[in-house]
Tab-separated table of C-alpha atoms in Angstrom:
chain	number	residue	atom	x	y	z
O	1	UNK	CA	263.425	77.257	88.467
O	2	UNK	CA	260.544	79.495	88.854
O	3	UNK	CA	257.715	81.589	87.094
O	4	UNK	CA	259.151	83.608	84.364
O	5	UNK	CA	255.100	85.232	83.186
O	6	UNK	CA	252.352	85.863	84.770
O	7	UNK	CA	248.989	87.412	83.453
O	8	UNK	CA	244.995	87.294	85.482
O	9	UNK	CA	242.271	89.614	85.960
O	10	UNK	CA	240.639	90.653	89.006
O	11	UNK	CA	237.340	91.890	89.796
O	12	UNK	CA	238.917	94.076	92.755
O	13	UNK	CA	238.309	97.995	91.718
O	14	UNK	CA	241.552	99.474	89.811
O	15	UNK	CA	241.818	101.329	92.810
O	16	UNK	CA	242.381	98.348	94.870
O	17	UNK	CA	244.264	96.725	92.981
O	18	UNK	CA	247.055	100.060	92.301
O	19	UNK	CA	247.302	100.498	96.361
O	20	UNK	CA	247.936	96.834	96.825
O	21	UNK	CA	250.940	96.866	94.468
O	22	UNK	CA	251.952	100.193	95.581
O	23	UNK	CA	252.159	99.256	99.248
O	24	UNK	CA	253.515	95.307	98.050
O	25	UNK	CA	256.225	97.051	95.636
O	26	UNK	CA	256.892	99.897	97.661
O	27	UNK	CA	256.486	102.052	94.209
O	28	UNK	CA	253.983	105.008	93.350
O	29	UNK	CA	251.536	104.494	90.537
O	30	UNK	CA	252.884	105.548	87.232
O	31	UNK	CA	250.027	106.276	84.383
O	32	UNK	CA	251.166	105.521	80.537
O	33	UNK	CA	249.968	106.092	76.880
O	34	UNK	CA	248.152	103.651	75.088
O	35	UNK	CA	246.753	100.249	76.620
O	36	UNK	CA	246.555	96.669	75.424
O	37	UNK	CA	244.306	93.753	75.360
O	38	UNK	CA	241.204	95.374	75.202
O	39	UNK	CA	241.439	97.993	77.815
O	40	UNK	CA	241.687	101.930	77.582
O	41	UNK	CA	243.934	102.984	80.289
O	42	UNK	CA	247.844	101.451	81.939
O	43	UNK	CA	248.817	101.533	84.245
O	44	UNK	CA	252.745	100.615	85.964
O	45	UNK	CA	253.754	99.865	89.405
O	46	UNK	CA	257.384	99.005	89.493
O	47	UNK	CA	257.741	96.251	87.065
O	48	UNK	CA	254.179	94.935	87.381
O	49	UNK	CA	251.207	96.479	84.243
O	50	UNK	CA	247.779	97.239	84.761
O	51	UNK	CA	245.342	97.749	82.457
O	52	UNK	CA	241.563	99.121	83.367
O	53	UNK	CA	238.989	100.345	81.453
O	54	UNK	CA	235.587	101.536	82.758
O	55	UNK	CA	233.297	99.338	80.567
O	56	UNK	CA	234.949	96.643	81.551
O	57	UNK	CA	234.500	94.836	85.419
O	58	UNK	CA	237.416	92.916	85.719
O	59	UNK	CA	241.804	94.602	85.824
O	60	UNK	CA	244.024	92.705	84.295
O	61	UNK	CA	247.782	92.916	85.642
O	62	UNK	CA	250.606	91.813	83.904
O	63	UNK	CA	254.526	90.441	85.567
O	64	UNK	CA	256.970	89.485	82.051
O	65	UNK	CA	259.656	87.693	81.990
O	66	UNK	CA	262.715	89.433	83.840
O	67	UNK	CA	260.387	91.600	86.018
O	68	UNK	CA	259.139	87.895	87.482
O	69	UNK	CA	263.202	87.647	88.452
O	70	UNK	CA	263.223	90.997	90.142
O	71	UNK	CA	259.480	89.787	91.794
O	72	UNK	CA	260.446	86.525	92.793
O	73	UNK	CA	258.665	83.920	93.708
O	74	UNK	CA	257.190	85.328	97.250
O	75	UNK	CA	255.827	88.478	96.036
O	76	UNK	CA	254.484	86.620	93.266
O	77	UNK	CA	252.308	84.608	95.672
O	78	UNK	CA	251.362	87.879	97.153
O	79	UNK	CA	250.193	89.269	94.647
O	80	UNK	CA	248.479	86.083	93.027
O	81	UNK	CA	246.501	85.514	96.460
O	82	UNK	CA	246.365	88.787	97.738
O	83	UNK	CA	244.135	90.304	94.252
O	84	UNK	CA	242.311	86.477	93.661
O	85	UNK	CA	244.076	86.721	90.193
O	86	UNK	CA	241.888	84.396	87.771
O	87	UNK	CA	245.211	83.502	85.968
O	88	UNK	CA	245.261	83.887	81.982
O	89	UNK	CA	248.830	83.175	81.497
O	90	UNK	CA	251.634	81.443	83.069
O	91	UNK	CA	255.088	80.728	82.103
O	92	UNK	CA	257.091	78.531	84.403
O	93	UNK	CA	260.692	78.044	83.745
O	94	UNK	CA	263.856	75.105	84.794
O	95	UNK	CA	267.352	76.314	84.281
O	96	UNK	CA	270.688	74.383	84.134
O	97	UNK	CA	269.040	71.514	81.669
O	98	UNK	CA	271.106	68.564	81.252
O	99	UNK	CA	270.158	68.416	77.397
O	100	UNK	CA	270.864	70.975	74.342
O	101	UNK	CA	267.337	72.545	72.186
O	102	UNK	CA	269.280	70.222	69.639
O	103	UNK	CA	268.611	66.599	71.755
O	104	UNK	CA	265.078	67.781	71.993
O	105	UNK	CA	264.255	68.405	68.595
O	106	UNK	CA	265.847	65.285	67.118
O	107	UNK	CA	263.476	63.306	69.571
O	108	UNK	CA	260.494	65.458	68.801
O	109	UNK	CA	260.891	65.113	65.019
O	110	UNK	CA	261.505	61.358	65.527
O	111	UNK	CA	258.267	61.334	67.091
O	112	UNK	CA	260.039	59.730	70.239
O	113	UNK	CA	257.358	61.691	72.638
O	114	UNK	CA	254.596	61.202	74.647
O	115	UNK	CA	252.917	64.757	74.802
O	116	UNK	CA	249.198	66.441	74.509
O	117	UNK	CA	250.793	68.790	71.534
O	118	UNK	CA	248.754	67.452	67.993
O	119	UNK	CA	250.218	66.861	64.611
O	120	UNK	CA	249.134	69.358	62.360
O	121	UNK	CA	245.398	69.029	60.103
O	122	UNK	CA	246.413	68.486	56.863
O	123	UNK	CA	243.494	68.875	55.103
O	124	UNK	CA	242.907	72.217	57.389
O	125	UNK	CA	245.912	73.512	56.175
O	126	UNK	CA	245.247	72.756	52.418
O	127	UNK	CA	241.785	74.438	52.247
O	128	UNK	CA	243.942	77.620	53.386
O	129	UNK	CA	246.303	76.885	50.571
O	130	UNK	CA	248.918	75.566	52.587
O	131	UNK	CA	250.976	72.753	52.581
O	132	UNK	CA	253.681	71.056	55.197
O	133	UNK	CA	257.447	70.462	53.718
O	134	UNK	CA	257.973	66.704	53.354
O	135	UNK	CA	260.416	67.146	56.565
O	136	UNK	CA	257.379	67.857	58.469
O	137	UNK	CA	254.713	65.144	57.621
O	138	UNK	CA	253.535	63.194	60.175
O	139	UNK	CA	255.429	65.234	62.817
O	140	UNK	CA	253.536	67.450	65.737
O	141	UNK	CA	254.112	71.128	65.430
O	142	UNK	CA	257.167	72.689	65.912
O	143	UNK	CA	259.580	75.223	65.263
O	144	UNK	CA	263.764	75.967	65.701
O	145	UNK	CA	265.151	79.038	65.205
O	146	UNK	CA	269.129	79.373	65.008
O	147	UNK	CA	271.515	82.378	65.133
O	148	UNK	CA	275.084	83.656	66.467
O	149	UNK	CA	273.348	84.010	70.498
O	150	UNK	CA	272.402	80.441	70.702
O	151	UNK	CA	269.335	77.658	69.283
O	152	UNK	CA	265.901	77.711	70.148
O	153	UNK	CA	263.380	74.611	69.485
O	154	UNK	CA	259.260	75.178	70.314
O	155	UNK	CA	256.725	72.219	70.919
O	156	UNK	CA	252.938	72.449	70.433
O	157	UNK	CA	251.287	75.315	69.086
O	158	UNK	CA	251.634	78.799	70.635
O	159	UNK	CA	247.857	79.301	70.064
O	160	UNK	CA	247.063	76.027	72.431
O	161	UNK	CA	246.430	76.110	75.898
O	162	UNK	CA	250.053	74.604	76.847
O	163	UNK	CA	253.307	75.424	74.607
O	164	UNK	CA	257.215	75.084	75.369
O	165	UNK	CA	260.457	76.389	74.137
O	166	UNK	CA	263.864	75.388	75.246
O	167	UNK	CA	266.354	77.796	74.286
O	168	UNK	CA	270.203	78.317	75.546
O	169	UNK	CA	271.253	81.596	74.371
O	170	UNK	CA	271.634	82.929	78.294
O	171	UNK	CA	274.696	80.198	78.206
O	172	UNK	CA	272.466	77.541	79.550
O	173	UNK	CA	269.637	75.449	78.258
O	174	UNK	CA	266.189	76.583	79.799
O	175	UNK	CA	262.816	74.558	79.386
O	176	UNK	CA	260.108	77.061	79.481
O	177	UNK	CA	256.062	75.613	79.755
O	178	UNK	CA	253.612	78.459	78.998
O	179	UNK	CA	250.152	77.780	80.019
O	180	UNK	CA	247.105	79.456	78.720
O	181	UNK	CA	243.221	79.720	78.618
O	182	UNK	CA	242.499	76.663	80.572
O	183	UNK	CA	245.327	75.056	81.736
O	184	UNK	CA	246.540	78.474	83.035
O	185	UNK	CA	244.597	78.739	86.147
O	186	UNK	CA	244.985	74.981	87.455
O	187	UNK	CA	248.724	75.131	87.274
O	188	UNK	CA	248.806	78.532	89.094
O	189	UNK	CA	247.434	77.087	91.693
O	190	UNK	CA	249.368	73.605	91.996
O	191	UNK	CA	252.369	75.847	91.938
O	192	UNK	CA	251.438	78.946	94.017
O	193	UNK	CA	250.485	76.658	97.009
O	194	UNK	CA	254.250	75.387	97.555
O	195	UNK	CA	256.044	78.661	97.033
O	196	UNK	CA	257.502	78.252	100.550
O	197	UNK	CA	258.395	74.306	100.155
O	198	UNK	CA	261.249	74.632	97.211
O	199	UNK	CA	260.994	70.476	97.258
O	200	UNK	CA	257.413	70.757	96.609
O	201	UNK	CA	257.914	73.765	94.116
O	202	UNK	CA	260.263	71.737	91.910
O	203	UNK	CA	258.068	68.669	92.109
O	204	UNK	CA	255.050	70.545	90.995
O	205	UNK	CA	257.028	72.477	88.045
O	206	UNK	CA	258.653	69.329	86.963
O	207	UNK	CA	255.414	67.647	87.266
O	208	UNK	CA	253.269	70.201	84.903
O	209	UNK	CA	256.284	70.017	82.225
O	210	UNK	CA	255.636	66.044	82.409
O	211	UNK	CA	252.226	66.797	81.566
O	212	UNK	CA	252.936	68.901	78.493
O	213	UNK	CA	255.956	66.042	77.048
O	214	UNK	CA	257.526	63.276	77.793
O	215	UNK	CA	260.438	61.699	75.446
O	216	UNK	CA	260.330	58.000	75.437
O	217	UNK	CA	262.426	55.320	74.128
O	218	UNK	CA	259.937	53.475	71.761
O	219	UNK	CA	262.771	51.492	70.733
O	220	UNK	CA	261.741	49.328	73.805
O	221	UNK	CA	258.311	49.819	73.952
O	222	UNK	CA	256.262	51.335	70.245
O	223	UNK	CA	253.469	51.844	73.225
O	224	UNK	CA	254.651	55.440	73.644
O	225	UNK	CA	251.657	55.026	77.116
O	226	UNK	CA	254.169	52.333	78.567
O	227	UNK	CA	257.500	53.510	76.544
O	228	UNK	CA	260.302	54.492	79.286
O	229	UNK	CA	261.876	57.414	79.874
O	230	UNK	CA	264.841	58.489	77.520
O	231	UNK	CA	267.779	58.672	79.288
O	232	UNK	CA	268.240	62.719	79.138
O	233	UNK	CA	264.340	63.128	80.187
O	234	UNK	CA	264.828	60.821	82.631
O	235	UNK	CA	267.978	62.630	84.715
O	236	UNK	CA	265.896	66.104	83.733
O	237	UNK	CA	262.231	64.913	85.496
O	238	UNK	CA	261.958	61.142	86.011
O	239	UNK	CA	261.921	61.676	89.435
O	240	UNK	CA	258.624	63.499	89.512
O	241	UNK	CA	255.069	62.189	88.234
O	242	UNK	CA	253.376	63.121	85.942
O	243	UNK	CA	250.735	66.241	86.323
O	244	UNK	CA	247.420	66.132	84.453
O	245	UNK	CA	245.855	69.690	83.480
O	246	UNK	CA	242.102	68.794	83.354
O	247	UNK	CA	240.910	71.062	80.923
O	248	UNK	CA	237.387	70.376	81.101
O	249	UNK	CA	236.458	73.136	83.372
O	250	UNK	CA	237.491	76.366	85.790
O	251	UNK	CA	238.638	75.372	89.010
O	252	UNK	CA	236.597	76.327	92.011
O	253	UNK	CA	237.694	78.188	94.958
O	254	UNK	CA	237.942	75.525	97.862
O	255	UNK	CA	238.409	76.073	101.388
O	256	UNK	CA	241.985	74.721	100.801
O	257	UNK	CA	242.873	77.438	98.256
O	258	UNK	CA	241.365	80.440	101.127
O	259	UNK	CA	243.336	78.739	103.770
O	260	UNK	CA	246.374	79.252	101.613
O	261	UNK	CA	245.500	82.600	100.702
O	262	UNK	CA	245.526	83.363	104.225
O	263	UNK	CA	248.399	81.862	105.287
O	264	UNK	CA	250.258	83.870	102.429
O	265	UNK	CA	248.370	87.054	102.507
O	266	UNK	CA	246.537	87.328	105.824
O	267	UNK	CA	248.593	85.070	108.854
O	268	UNK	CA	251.218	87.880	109.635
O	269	UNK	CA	248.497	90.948	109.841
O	270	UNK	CA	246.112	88.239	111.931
O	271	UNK	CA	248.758	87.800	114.347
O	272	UNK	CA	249.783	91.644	114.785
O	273	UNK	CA	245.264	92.374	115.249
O	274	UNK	CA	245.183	89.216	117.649
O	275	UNK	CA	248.011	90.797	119.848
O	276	UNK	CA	246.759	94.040	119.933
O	277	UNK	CA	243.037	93.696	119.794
O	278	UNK	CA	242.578	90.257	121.314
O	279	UNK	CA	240.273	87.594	120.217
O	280	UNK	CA	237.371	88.830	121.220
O	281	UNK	CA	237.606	91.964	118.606
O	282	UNK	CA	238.128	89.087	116.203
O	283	UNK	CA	235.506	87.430	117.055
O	284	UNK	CA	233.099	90.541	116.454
O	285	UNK	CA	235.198	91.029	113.074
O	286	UNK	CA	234.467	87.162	111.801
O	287	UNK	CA	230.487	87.856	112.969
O	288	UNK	CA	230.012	91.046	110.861
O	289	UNK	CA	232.171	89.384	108.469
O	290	UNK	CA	229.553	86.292	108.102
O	291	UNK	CA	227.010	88.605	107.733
O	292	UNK	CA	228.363	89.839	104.605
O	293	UNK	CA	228.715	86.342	102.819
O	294	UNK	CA	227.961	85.851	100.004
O	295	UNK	CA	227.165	81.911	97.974
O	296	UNK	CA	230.579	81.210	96.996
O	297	UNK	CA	232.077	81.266	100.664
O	298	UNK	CA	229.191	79.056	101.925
O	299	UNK	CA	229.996	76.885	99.749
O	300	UNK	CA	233.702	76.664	100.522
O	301	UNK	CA	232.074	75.316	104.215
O	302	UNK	CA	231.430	71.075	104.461
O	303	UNK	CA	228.252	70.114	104.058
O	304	UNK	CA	228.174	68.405	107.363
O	305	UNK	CA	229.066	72.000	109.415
O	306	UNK	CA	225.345	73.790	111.291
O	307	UNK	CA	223.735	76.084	109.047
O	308	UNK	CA	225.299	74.590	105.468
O	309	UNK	CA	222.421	72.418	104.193
């Protein structure tokens, strides 16, 4: 189980952001042809991309799918909290499934799911001179894809803001839940904040995957809001709750998300400065620090602290 893509942007300079990776990676800086997603120049640091461009004020950096493995999930906090990635895309991943891509498409085109994934507009898809099979009426989109490696079955729409494939040609069936525009930010930081806690990790995971789908028996219940679990969802997540993604918004820096940036990113420097300088250099640090404040980190303080009103 783990993070298997992630994609943000930074407003750190490009310079910043290459000498954190190098001295995170322990790699040199690597400059390539071409560039993607809008930007002019790319950037590689071991198996993490950057692209830059000068017209543009934000970096985005790129970790795919096997370079994640090689990552893992530490350095991936690291780097997440360490550059303030505004996360674009996440993929998270469960191995070891106790179900096949076949048991989850025959519930899906049963419609035996509870799930934020829409069936498809019709009438959109005539004015563009399209029409769905007769298979496919009345069921949410989908896809399945077979050959001699192995089966793989996608829910939603890949152009959404949540998506997921489950897929067993490694051997094994994996669930992957890839989160976008919205929804891609929020989950990064539910998950990112329990890297350390694999309990919590799982639970959160789980938890984000309940959020995209759920397959219910509506044998017992046609309510699919009250329907239980199906037996093979059930032994896969039941244990967890549900998560909801609240789209309606960007998530705001609290003080809980910079006390877990520093606890990743700053605790083990802090305690090396605090030995060697003492607290009173920190002291003068946090003063010239405050000085240099700007609105968003008064407004991480409570409103009931001195100077906050």
């Amino acid at each position: 189980m783990g993070v298997h893509w992630l994609r943000g942007t930074t407003t750190m300079p490009s310079d910043t952001v290459l000498g954190y990776l190098a001295d995170l990676l322990g790699e040199s800086v690597e400059v390539r042809d071409g560039a993607r997603h809008g930007y002019t120049t790319t950037y590689v640091v071991g198996v993490v991309q950057v692209w830059a461009s000068d017209a543009r004020p934000e970096v985005c950096v790129e970790v795919t799918g096997t370079a994640c493995e090689v990552l893992g999930l530490e350095r991936l906090a690291m780097l997440f909290w360490g550059l303030s990635l505004k996360v674009t895309r996440l993929d998270l991943a469960v191995d070891g499934c106790p179900f096949t891509p076949a048991d989850v498409r025959a519930e899906w085109m049963r419609d035996r799911v509870r799930t934020v994934a829409r069936q498809p507009n019709v009438k959109a898809l005539e004015e563009r001179g399209m029409q769905l099979r007769p298979e496919f009426e009345g069921v949410r989109s989908c896809s399945w894809h077979e050959s001699a490696t192995g089966s793989t079955f996608t829910m939603g729409s890949r152009q959404s803001a949540q998506f997921a494939r489950v897929y067993d040609r490694r051997g094994f069936t994996r669930f992957e839940l890839e989160l976008k525009h919205r929804a891609a930010p929020i989950a990064a930081l539910r998950v990112f904040e329990v890297v350390d806690d694999a309990p919590a990790f799982s639970e959160a995971v789980l938890g984000l995957v309940r959020g995209f789908v759920d397959f219910v028996d509506t044998e017992q219940d046609a309510n699919v809001a009250r329907a239980p679990l199906l037996a093979f969802w059930d032994a896969f997540c039941g244990m967890v709750a549900r998560a909801r993604v609240a789209l309606g918004g960007t998530p705001e820096r609290t003080l809980a998300d910079a006390v877990a940036w520093f606890k990743h990113q700053v605790a083990p420097v802090y305690a090396v400065l605090l030995d060697a300088l003492g607290p009173a250099a920190l002291d003068d640090m946090a003063a010239g620090g405050r000085q240099r404040w700007r609105r968003r980190h008064s407004d991480m303080l409570p409103a009931s602290l001195p100077g906050t009103a």
